[in-house]
CSV table of N, CA and C in Angstrom, one decimal:
chain,number,residue,atom,x,y,z
A,1138,UNK,N,-15.3,86.5,44.3
A,1138,UNK,CA,-14.8,86.1,45.6
A,1138,UNK,C,-13.4,85.5,45.4
A,1139,UNK,N,-13.2,84.7,44.3
A,1139,UNK,CA,-11.9,84.1,44.0
A,1139,UNK,C,-10.9,85.2,43.7
A,1140,UNK,N,-11.3,86.2,43.0
A,1140,UNK,CA,-10.3,87.3,42.7
A,1140,UNK,C,-9.9,88.0,44.0
A,1141,UNK,N,-10.8,88.3,44.9
A,1141,UNK,CA,-10.4,88.9,46.2
A,1141,UNK,C,-9.5,87.9,47.0
A,1142,UNK,N,-9.7,86.6,46.9
A,1142,UNK,CA,-8.8,85.7,47.6
A,1142,UNK,C,-7.4,85.7,47.0
A,1143,UNK,N,-7.3,85.8,45.7
A,1143,UNK,CA,-6.0,85.8,45.0
A,1143,UNK,C,-5.3,87.1,45.3
A,1144,UNK,N,-6.0,88.2,45.3
A,1144,UNK,CA,-5.3,89.5,45.7
A,1144,UNK,C,-4.8,89.4,47.1
A,1145,UNK,N,-5.7,89.0,48.0
A,1145,UNK,CA,-5.2,88.9,49.4
A,1145,UNK,C,-4.1,87.9,49.5
A,1146,UNK,N,-4.1,86.8,48.7
A,1146,UNK,CA,-3.0,85.8,48.8
A,1146,UNK,C,-1.7,86.4,48.3
A,1147,UNK,N,-1.7,87.3,47.3
A,1147,UNK,CA,-0.5,87.9,46.8
A,1147,UNK,C,0.1,88.8,47.9
A,1148,UNK,N,-0.8,89.6,48.6
A,1148,UNK,CA,-0.4,90.5,49.6
A,1148,UNK,C,0.1,89.7,50.8
A,1149,UNK,N,-0.5,88.6,51.2
A,1149,UNK,CA,-0.1,87.8,52.2
A,1149,UNK,C,1.2,87.1,51.9
A,1150,UNK,N,1.4,86.7,50.7
A,1150,UNK,CA,2.7,86.1,50.3
A,1150,UNK,C,3.8,87.1,50.4
A,1151,UNK,N,3.6,88.3,50.0
A,1151,UNK,CA,4.7,89.3,50.2
A,1151,UNK,C,5.0,89.5,51.7
A,1152,UNK,N,4.0,89.5,52.5
A,1152,UNK,CA,4.3,89.7,54.0
A,1152,UNK,C,5.2,88.5,54.4
A,1153,UNK,N,4.8,87.3,54.0
A,1153,UNK,CA,5.6,86.1,54.4
A,1153,UNK,C,7.0,86.2,53.9
A,1154,UNK,N,7.2,86.6,52.6
A,1154,UNK,CA,8.5,86.7,52.0
A,1154,UNK,C,9.3,87.7,52.7
A,1155,UNK,N,8.7,88.8,53.1
A,1155,UNK,CA,9.4,89.9,53.8
A,1155,UNK,C,9.9,89.4,55.2
A,1156,UNK,N,8.9,88.8,55.9
A,1156,UNK,CA,9.3,88.3,57.2
A,1156,UNK,C,10.3,87.3,57.2
A,1157,UNK,N,10.4,86.4,56.2
A,1157,UNK,CA,11.4,85.4,56.1
A,1157,UNK,C,12.7,85.9,55.4
A,1158,UNK,N,12.7,87.2,55.1
A,1158,UNK,CA,13.9,87.8,54.6
A,1158,UNK,C,14.3,87.2,53.2
A,1159,UNK,N,13.3,87.2,52.3
A,1159,UNK,CA,13.6,86.6,51.0
A,1159,UNK,C,14.6,87.5,50.2
A,1160,UNK,N,15.3,86.9,49.3
A,1160,UNK,CA,16.3,87.6,48.5
A,1160,UNK,C,15.6,88.6,47.6
A,1161,UNK,N,15.8,89.9,47.8
A,1161,UNK,CA,15.1,90.9,47.0
A,1161,UNK,C,15.5,90.8,45.5
A,1162,UNK,N,16.5,90.2,45.1
A,1162,UNK,CA,16.9,90.1,43.7
A,1162,UNK,C,16.4,88.9,43.0
A,1163,UNK,N,15.7,88.0,43.8
A,1163,UNK,CA,15.0,86.8,43.2
A,1163,UNK,C,13.8,87.3,42.4
A,1164,UNK,N,13.7,86.7,41.2
A,1164,UNK,CA,12.6,87.1,40.3
A,1164,UNK,C,11.2,86.9,40.9
A,1165,UNK,N,11.0,85.8,41.6
A,1165,UNK,CA,9.7,85.6,42.2
A,1165,UNK,C,9.4,86.6,43.3
A,1166,UNK,N,10.4,86.9,44.2
A,1166,UNK,CA,10.2,87.9,45.2
A,1166,UNK,C,10.0,89.2,44.7
A,1167,UNK,N,10.7,89.6,43.6
A,1167,UNK,CA,10.6,90.9,43.0
A,1167,UNK,C,9.2,91.0,42.3
A,1168,UNK,N,8.7,90.0,41.7
A,1168,UNK,CA,7.4,90.1,41.1
A,1168,UNK,C,6.3,90.2,42.2
A,1169,UNK,N,6.4,89.4,43.2
A,1169,UNK,CA,5.4,89.4,44.3
A,1169,UNK,C,5.4,90.8,44.9
A,1170,UNK,N,6.6,91.4,45.2
A,1170,UNK,CA,6.7,92.7,45.8
A,1170,UNK,C,6.1,93.8,44.9
A,1171,UNK,N,6.3,93.7,43.6
A,1171,UNK,CA,5.8,94.7,42.6
A,1171,UNK,C,4.2,94.6,42.6
A,1172,UNK,N,3.7,93.3,42.6
A,1172,UNK,CA,2.3,93.2,42.6
A,1172,UNK,C,1.7,93.6,43.9
A,1173,UNK,N,2.3,93.3,45.0
A,1173,UNK,CA,1.8,93.8,46.3
A,1173,UNK,C,1.8,95.3,46.4
A,1174,UNK,N,2.9,95.9,45.9
A,1174,UNK,CA,3.0,97.3,46.0
A,1174,UNK,C,1.8,98.0,45.2
A,1175,UNK,N,1.6,97.4,44.0
A,1175,UNK,CA,0.5,98.0,43.1
A,1175,UNK,C,-0.8,97.8,43.8
A,1176,UNK,N,-1.1,96.6,44.3
A,1176,UNK,CA,-2.4,96.3,45.0
A,1176,UNK,C,-2.6,97.1,46.2
A,1177,UNK,N,-1.6,97.5,46.9
A,1177,UNK,CA,-1.8,98.2,48.2
A,1177,UNK,C,-1.4,99.7,48.1
A,1178,UNK,N,-1.3,100.2,46.9
A,1178,UNK,CA,-0.8,101.6,46.7
A,1178,UNK,C,-1.7,102.6,47.5
A,1179,UNK,N,-3.0,102.3,47.6
A,1179,UNK,CA,-3.9,103.2,48.2
A,1179,UNK,C,-3.7,103.2,49.8
A,1180,UNK,N,-2.9,102.3,50.3
A,1180,UNK,CA,-2.7,102.2,51.7
A,1180,UNK,C,-1.2,102.5,52.0
A,1181,UNK,N,-0.4,102.9,51.0
A,1181,UNK,CA,1.0,103.1,51.2
A,1181,UNK,C,1.3,104.1,52.3
A,1182,UNK,N,2.1,103.7,53.2
A,1182,UNK,CA,2.5,104.5,54.4
A,1182,UNK,C,1.4,105.0,55.2
A,1183,UNK,N,0.3,104.2,55.3
A,1183,UNK,CA,-0.8,104.5,56.2
A,1183,UNK,C,-0.3,104.5,57.6
A,1184,UNK,N,0.6,103.5,57.9
A,1184,UNK,CA,1.2,103.5,59.2
A,1184,UNK,C,2.7,103.5,58.9
A,1185,UNK,N,3.5,104.1,59.8
A,1185,UNK,CA,4.9,104.2,59.6
A,1185,UNK,C,5.7,103.9,60.9
A,1186,UNK,N,5.5,102.7,61.5
A,1186,UNK,CA,6.3,102.4,62.6
A,1186,UNK,C,7.7,102.2,62.2
A,1187,UNK,N,8.6,102.3,63.2
A,1187,UNK,CA,10.1,102.2,62.8
A,1187,UNK,C,10.5,100.7,62.5
A,1188,UNK,N,9.8,99.7,63.0
A,1188,UNK,CA,10.1,98.3,62.8
A,1188,UNK,C,9.6,98.0,61.4
A,1189,UNK,N,10.5,97.5,60.5
A,1189,UNK,CA,10.1,97.1,59.2
A,1189,UNK,C,9.0,96.0,59.1
A,1190,UNK,N,9.1,95.1,60.0
A,1190,UNK,CA,8.2,93.9,59.9
A,1190,UNK,C,6.8,94.4,60.3
A,1191,UNK,N,6.7,95.3,61.2
A,1191,UNK,CA,5.3,95.8,61.6
A,1191,UNK,C,4.8,96.7,60.5
A,1192,UNK,N,5.6,97.6,59.9
A,1192,UNK,CA,5.2,98.4,58.8
A,1192,UNK,C,4.7,97.6,57.7
A,1193,UNK,N,5.4,96.5,57.3
A,1193,UNK,CA,5.0,95.6,56.2
A,1193,UNK,C,3.7,94.9,56.6
A,1194,UNK,N,3.6,94.4,57.8
A,1194,UNK,CA,2.4,93.7,58.2
A,1194,UNK,C,1.2,94.6,58.1
A,1195,UNK,N,1.3,95.8,58.6
A,1195,UNK,CA,0.1,96.8,58.6
A,1195,UNK,C,-0.2,97.3,57.2
A,1196,UNK,N,0.8,97.7,56.5
A,1196,UNK,CA,0.6,98.4,55.2
A,1196,UNK,C,0.2,97.4,54.0
A,1197,UNK,N,0.5,96.1,54.2
A,1197,UNK,CA,0.0,95.1,53.3
A,1197,UNK,C,-1.1,94.2,53.8
A,1198,UNK,N,-1.1,94.1,55.1
A,1198,UNK,CA,-2.1,93.2,55.8
A,1198,UNK,C,-3.5,93.9,55.8
A,1199,UNK,N,-3.5,95.2,56.1
A,1199,UNK,CA,-4.8,95.8,56.1
A,1199,UNK,C,-5.5,95.8,54.7
A,1200,UNK,N,-4.8,96.1,53.6
A,1200,UNK,CA,-5.4,96.0,52.3
A,1200,UNK,C,-5.9,94.6,52.0
A,1201,UNK,N,-5.1,93.6,52.4
A,1201,UNK,CA,-5.5,92.2,52.2
A,1201,UNK,C,-6.9,91.9,52.9
A,1202,UNK,N,-7.0,92.4,54.1
A,1202,UNK,CA,-8.3,92.2,54.8
A,1202,UNK,C,-9.4,92.9,54.2
A,1203,UNK,N,-9.1,94.2,53.7
A,1203,UNK,CA,-10.1,95.0,53.0
A,1203,UNK,C,-10.6,94.3,51.7
A,1204,UNK,N,-9.6,93.8,51.0
A,1204,UNK,CA,-10.0,93.1,49.7
A,1204,UNK,C,-10.8,91.8,50.0
A,1205,UNK,N,-10.4,91.1,51.0
A,1205,UNK,CA,-11.2,89.9,51.4
A,1205,UNK,C,-12.6,90.3,51.8
A,1206,UNK,N,-12.7,91.3,52.7
A,1206,UNK,CA,-14.1,91.7,53.2
A,1206,UNK,C,-14.9,92.2,52.0
A,1207,UNK,N,-14.4,93.1,51.2
A,1207,UNK,CA,-15.2,93.6,50.1
A,1207,UNK,C,-15.6,92.6,49.0
A,1208,UNK,N,-14.6,91.7,48.7
A,1208,UNK,CA,-14.8,90.7,47.7
A,1208,UNK,C,-15.9,89.7,48.2
A,1209,UNK,N,-15.8,89.2,49.4
A,1209,UNK,CA,-16.8,88.3,49.9
A,1209,UNK,C,-18.1,88.9,50.1
A,1210,UNK,N,-18.2,90.2,50.5
A,1210,UNK,CA,-19.4,90.9,50.6
A,1210,UNK,C,-20.1,91.1,49.2
A,1211,UNK,N,-19.3,91.4,48.2
A,1211,UNK,CA,-19.8,91.5,46.9
A,1211,UNK,C,-20.3,90.2,46.3
A,1212,UNK,N,-19.6,89.1,46.6
A,1212,UNK,CA,-20.0,87.8,46.2
A,1212,UNK,C,-21.3,87.4,46.8
A,1213,UNK,N,-21.5,87.6,48.1
A,1213,UNK,CA,-22.7,87.3,48.8
A,1213,UNK,C,-23.9,88.1,48.2
A,1214,UNK,N,-23.6,89.4,47.9
A,1214,UNK,CA,-24.7,90.2,47.4
A,1214,UNK,C,-25.1,89.7,46.0
A,1215,UNK,N,-24.1,89.3,45.2
A,1215,UNK,CA,-24.4,88.8,43.8
A,1215,UNK,C,-25.1,87.5,43.9
A,1216,UNK,N,-24.8,86.6,44.8
A,1216,UNK,CA,-25.5,85.3,44.9
A,1216,UNK,C,-26.9,85.5,45.3
A,1217,UNK,N,-27.3,86.6,46.0
A,1217,UNK,CA,-28.7,86.8,46.3
A,1217,UNK,C,-29.5,87.2,45.1
A,1218,UNK,N,-28.8,87.5,44.0
A,1218,UNK,CA,-29.5,87.9,42.8
A,1218,UNK,C,-29.7,89.4,42.6
A,1219,UNK,N,-28.9,90.2,43.2
A,1219,UNK,CA,-29.0,91.6,43.0
A,1219,UNK,C,-28.2,92.1,41.9
């Protein structure tokens, strides 16, 4: 569950950095973007609205929700002793 939370946190952090117009040449912003791109590669361009903020929100936000859902579901299943 913690791993899913961290993954969703990285994706969420990239969304926030993008929406706040973070400096793309900053090392932290570049690292977060790279990690978020890798973690959400399976959903890349799932939606392609013309507004950059909406595209970022959907293409990184949906994977974050999926990771949270699956991670918490798996943790609940493992806690039951399966």
